[in-house]
Short mmCIF file of C-alpha atoms in Angstrom, two decimals:
data_model
loop_
_atom_site.label_atom_id
_atom_site.label_comp_id
_atom_site.label_asym_id
_atom_site.label_seq_id
_atom_site.Cartn_x
_atom_site.Cartn_y
_atom_site.Cartn_z
CA UNK A 1 77.19 151.78 18.07
CA UNK A 2 77.79 150.46 14.54
CA UNK A 3 79.89 147.35 14.19
CA UNK A 4 82.77 147.61 11.67
CA UNK A 5 81.86 144.35 9.93
CA UNK A 6 80.03 143.04 6.92
CA UNK A 7 78.25 139.71 7.02
CA UNK A 8 78.62 137.90 3.71
CA UNK A 9 76.12 135.12 3.00
CA UNK A 10 76.90 132.82 0.09
CA UNK A 11 74.04 131.05 -1.69
CA UNK A 12 71.47 131.27 1.15
CA UNK A 13 68.26 129.48 0.25
CA UNK A 14 66.16 129.52 3.42
CA UNK A 15 64.08 132.71 3.69
CA UNK A 16 63.54 132.25 7.44
CA UNK A 17 67.30 132.20 7.91
CA UNK A 18 67.63 135.53 6.14
CA UNK A 19 64.91 137.05 8.26
CA UNK A 20 66.56 135.74 11.43
CA UNK A 21 69.96 137.09 10.37
CA UNK A 22 68.42 140.52 9.79
CA UNK A 23 66.85 140.42 13.24
CA UNK A 24 70.16 139.41 14.86
CA UNK A 25 71.92 142.25 13.04
CA UNK A 26 69.38 144.72 14.45
CA UNK A 27 69.78 143.17 17.92
CA UNK A 28 73.50 143.78 18.01
CA UNK A 29 74.04 146.93 15.95
CA UNK A 30 75.16 145.67 12.54
CA UNK A 31 73.74 147.04 9.30
CA UNK A 32 76.13 145.94 6.54
CA UNK A 33 75.58 142.64 4.77
CA UNK A 34 76.06 141.19 1.31
CA UNK A 35 74.36 138.22 -0.30
CA UNK A 36 75.90 136.32 -3.19
CA UNK A 37 73.63 134.16 -5.35
CA UNK A 38 70.43 134.64 -3.40
CA UNK A 39 68.62 131.31 -3.54
CA UNK A 40 65.14 132.42 -2.48
CA UNK A 41 62.72 135.21 -3.20
CA UNK A 42 60.19 134.44 -0.51
CA UNK A 43 60.35 137.91 1.00
CA UNK A 44 57.10 137.43 2.90
CA UNK A 45 58.65 134.59 4.92
CA UNK A 46 61.75 136.68 5.53
CA UNK A 47 59.71 139.56 6.90
CA UNK A 48 57.70 137.36 9.23
CA UNK A 49 60.93 136.40 11.02
CA UNK A 50 62.75 139.76 10.80
CA UNK A 51 60.79 141.28 13.66
CA UNK A 52 61.52 145.05 13.86
CA UNK A 53 64.38 144.59 11.37
CA UNK A 54 62.41 144.53 8.14
CA UNK A 55 64.27 147.57 6.79
CA UNK A 56 67.50 145.56 6.70
CA UNK A 57 65.90 143.18 4.21
CA UNK A 58 65.61 146.09 1.79
CA UNK A 59 69.29 146.93 1.66
CA UNK A 60 71.70 143.99 1.50
CA UNK A 61 74.25 144.16 -1.27
CA UNK A 62 73.13 141.61 -3.83
CA UNK A 63 76.22 140.39 -5.68
CA UNK A 64 77.21 137.47 -7.86
CA UNK A 65 80.52 136.43 -6.32
CA UNK A 66 82.47 136.39 -3.08
CA UNK A 67 85.05 138.65 -4.72
CA UNK A 68 82.41 141.32 -5.28
CA UNK A 69 81.14 141.04 -1.72
CA UNK A 70 84.54 141.59 -0.08
CA UNK A 71 86.31 143.81 -2.61
CA UNK A 72 86.41 146.82 -0.25
CA UNK A 73 87.10 144.88 2.96
CA UNK A 74 90.51 144.83 4.64
CA UNK A 75 90.16 141.46 6.42
CA UNK A 76 88.14 138.48 5.21
CA UNK A 77 87.31 135.73 7.70
CA UNK A 78 85.64 132.54 6.51
CA UNK A 79 83.54 130.46 8.88
CA UNK A 80 84.75 126.90 8.52
CA UNK A 81 85.92 124.11 10.80
CA UNK A 82 88.61 123.11 8.32
CA UNK A 83 92.29 123.55 9.08
CA UNK A 84 94.29 125.10 6.26
CA UNK A 85 98.03 125.58 6.35
CA UNK A 86 98.97 129.24 6.56
CA UNK A 87 95.56 130.39 7.79
CA UNK A 88 94.70 131.02 11.39
CA UNK A 89 91.56 129.43 12.81
CA UNK A 90 90.15 131.83 15.40
CA UNK A 91 87.24 131.52 17.83
CA UNK A 92 84.44 134.07 17.42
CA UNK A 93 85.59 136.17 20.38
CA UNK A 94 89.06 136.55 18.87
CA UNK A 95 87.57 137.52 15.49
CA UNK A 96 85.52 140.18 17.26
CA UNK A 97 88.49 141.59 19.15
CA UNK A 98 90.69 141.75 16.06
CA UNK A 99 87.92 143.20 13.88
CA UNK A 100 87.68 146.13 16.27
CA UNK A 101 91.45 146.56 16.32
CA UNK A 102 91.51 146.60 12.52
CA UNK A 103 88.54 148.98 12.19
CA UNK A 104 90.72 152.00 11.46
CA UNK A 105 92.35 150.14 8.58
CA UNK A 106 89.11 148.93 7.02
CA UNK A 107 86.03 146.78 7.33
CA UNK A 108 86.07 143.09 8.24
CA UNK A 109 84.00 140.59 6.24
CA UNK A 110 82.73 137.47 8.00
CA UNK A 111 81.79 134.94 5.35
CA UNK A 112 79.17 132.19 5.76
CA UNK A 113 78.63 129.40 3.26
CA UNK A 114 75.31 127.92 2.20
CA UNK A 115 73.12 125.99 4.63
CA UNK A 116 73.91 122.56 3.18
CA UNK A 117 77.62 122.41 2.52
CA UNK A 118 79.21 125.63 3.82
CA UNK A 119 82.15 127.18 2.02
CA UNK A 120 83.75 125.50 -0.98
CA UNK A 121 87.48 124.76 -1.00
CA UNK A 122 88.11 127.72 -3.30
CA UNK A 123 86.16 130.03 -0.98
CA UNK A 124 88.07 128.80 2.06
CA UNK A 125 91.37 129.55 0.34
CA UNK A 126 90.05 132.96 -0.79
CA UNK A 127 89.58 134.04 2.84
CA UNK A 128 92.49 135.51 4.78
CA UNK A 129 91.76 133.58 7.98
CA UNK A 130 89.19 131.10 9.24
CA UNK A 131 86.95 130.89 12.27
CA UNK A 132 84.82 128.21 13.86
CA UNK A 133 82.35 128.05 16.73
CA UNK A 134 83.47 125.35 19.19
CA UNK A 135 80.29 123.29 19.01
CA UNK A 136 79.93 119.76 20.38
CA UNK A 137 81.03 116.77 18.32
CA UNK A 138 77.55 115.25 18.29
CA UNK A 139 76.24 118.20 16.22
CA UNK A 140 79.08 120.52 15.14
CA UNK A 141 77.10 122.34 12.43
CA UNK A 142 75.02 125.36 13.44
CA UNK A 143 72.08 126.83 11.59
CA UNK A 144 73.15 129.81 9.48
CA UNK A 145 71.20 132.36 11.50
CA UNK A 146 72.41 130.87 14.80
CA UNK A 147 76.02 131.06 13.65
CA UNK A 148 75.64 134.67 12.53
CA UNK A 149 74.10 135.55 15.90
CA UNK A 150 77.09 134.10 17.78
CA UNK A 151 79.52 136.32 15.86
CA UNK A 152 77.31 139.38 16.19
CA UNK A 153 77.01 138.83 19.94
CA UNK A 154 80.78 138.57 20.35
CA UNK A 155 81.27 141.70 18.26
CA UNK A 156 78.77 143.66 20.32
CA UNK A 157 80.31 142.46 23.57
CA UNK A 158 83.82 143.43 22.43
CA UNK A 159 82.60 146.83 21.24
CA UNK A 160 80.91 147.56 24.56
CA UNK A 161 84.04 146.55 26.47
CA UNK A 162 86.19 148.79 24.29
CA UNK A 163 83.84 151.73 24.79
CA UNK A 164 83.64 151.35 28.57
CA UNK A 165 85.45 154.03 30.59
CA UNK A 166 88.80 152.88 31.96
CA UNK A 167 88.51 151.33 35.37
CA UNK A 168 89.99 153.16 38.30
CA UNK A 169 93.60 152.26 38.94
CA UNK A 170 93.81 149.42 41.44
CA UNK A 171 94.96 150.37 44.92
CA UNK A 172 98.45 149.26 45.79
CA UNK A 173 98.42 146.01 47.73
CA UNK A 174 99.53 145.81 51.34
CA UNK A 175 103.14 144.80 51.76
CA UNK A 176 104.20 141.76 53.73
CA UNK A 177 105.61 144.05 56.42
CA UNK A 178 102.27 145.83 56.75
CA UNK A 179 100.38 142.54 57.00
CA UNK A 180 102.85 141.34 59.62
CA UNK A 181 102.18 144.51 61.63
CA UNK A 182 98.45 143.80 61.41
CA UNK A 183 99.10 140.25 62.60
CA UNK A 184 101.14 141.52 65.59
CA UNK A 185 98.42 144.05 66.48
CA UNK A 186 95.75 141.35 66.20
CA UNK A 187 97.74 139.07 68.46
CA UNK A 188 98.12 141.81 71.06
CA UNK A 189 94.39 142.68 70.90
CA UNK A 190 93.37 139.04 71.30
CA UNK A 191 95.69 138.58 74.27
CA UNK A 192 94.52 141.79 75.87
CA UNK A 193 90.88 140.79 75.41
CA UNK A 194 91.39 137.36 76.92
CA UNK A 195 90.81 135.38 73.74
CA UNK A 196 94.37 134.05 73.90
CA UNK A 197 94.51 132.95 77.51
CA UNK A 198 96.97 130.13 76.90
CA UNK A 199 99.29 129.03 74.08
CA UNK A 200 98.56 130.71 70.79
CA UNK A 201 98.50 127.56 68.67
CA UNK A 202 97.00 128.46 65.28
CA UNK A 203 94.25 131.00 65.99
CA UNK A 204 96.17 134.13 64.99
CA UNK A 205 97.69 132.38 61.99
CA UNK A 206 94.26 131.31 60.69
CA UNK A 207 92.68 134.73 61.24
CA UNK A 208 95.58 136.44 59.50
CA UNK A 209 95.43 133.95 56.62
CA UNK A 210 91.89 135.15 55.90
CA UNK A 211 93.14 138.72 55.70
CA UNK A 212 95.93 137.69 53.36
CA UNK A 213 93.48 135.89 51.08
CA UNK A 214 91.43 139.08 50.94
CA UNK A 215 94.42 140.84 49.31
CA UNK A 216 94.10 143.96 51.40
CA UNK A 217 95.17 147.26 49.91
CA UNK A 218 97.64 149.43 51.76
CA UNK A 219 94.90 151.77 52.98
CA UNK A 220 92.86 148.84 54.25
CA UNK A 221 95.84 147.34 56.06
CA UNK A 222 96.55 150.66 57.78
CA UNK A 223 92.91 150.92 58.81
CA UNK A 224 93.02 147.44 60.34
CA UNK A 225 96.24 148.33 62.14
CA UNK A 226 94.84 151.58 63.53
CA UNK A 227 91.63 149.88 64.67
CA UNK A 228 93.45 147.04 66.42
CA UNK A 229 95.90 149.38 68.12
CA UNK A 230 93.04 151.60 69.27
CA UNK A 231 91.35 148.59 70.83
CA UNK A 232 94.56 147.77 72.65
CA UNK A 233 94.97 151.29 74.01
CA UNK A 234 91.36 151.34 75.18
CA UNK A 235 91.89 148.28 77.32
CA UNK A 236 95.14 149.66 78.72
CA UNK A 237 93.30 152.82 79.82
#
């Protein structure tokens, strides 16, 4: 299952981050990434972290600008907590859902700024929409590799949900009239069995309330009705 996205990393300078991003991509089925202005050449450190994903380190697109990295993408989402008029700010799960919906029209680019300052103002405005991970106020900034992993996880989860076979159509729920018939049959069975020897009070109401909370289907309600009526006929015989 290949994800229809490209991760775009701008000015990354920490080799361990790049190795961890490669590993996360392998974890969740992504294989397309572009790096603009690579700020490190410590490939040994990258490979130590990119466990079982070393081959991804051999094939990122190395470009000079954001424009080059996203030129063939149909939707460009920048990761930034800023609010910009005219741009949506979506949570990662919504980015994942929409990226899959847009897959037929083209690839989605998810853009990450450098580890120190994130995206510049020009880069934020260059993106079509924005996205942010709802982190706590005490530490709202995530490590680059951690942030990439969150988006990759949401993409994988959305892709698996979309590929799952459709669930069986839900059974029609029991009607109020059918539940009332079950209640009447329950009352008769309890009286016939001696449970209701005196005034009814609230026993039947409480027992029926549990059945109503269970949201019985029509087949289930009919089964209850048949069982209770059978019990009643057995005592009469």
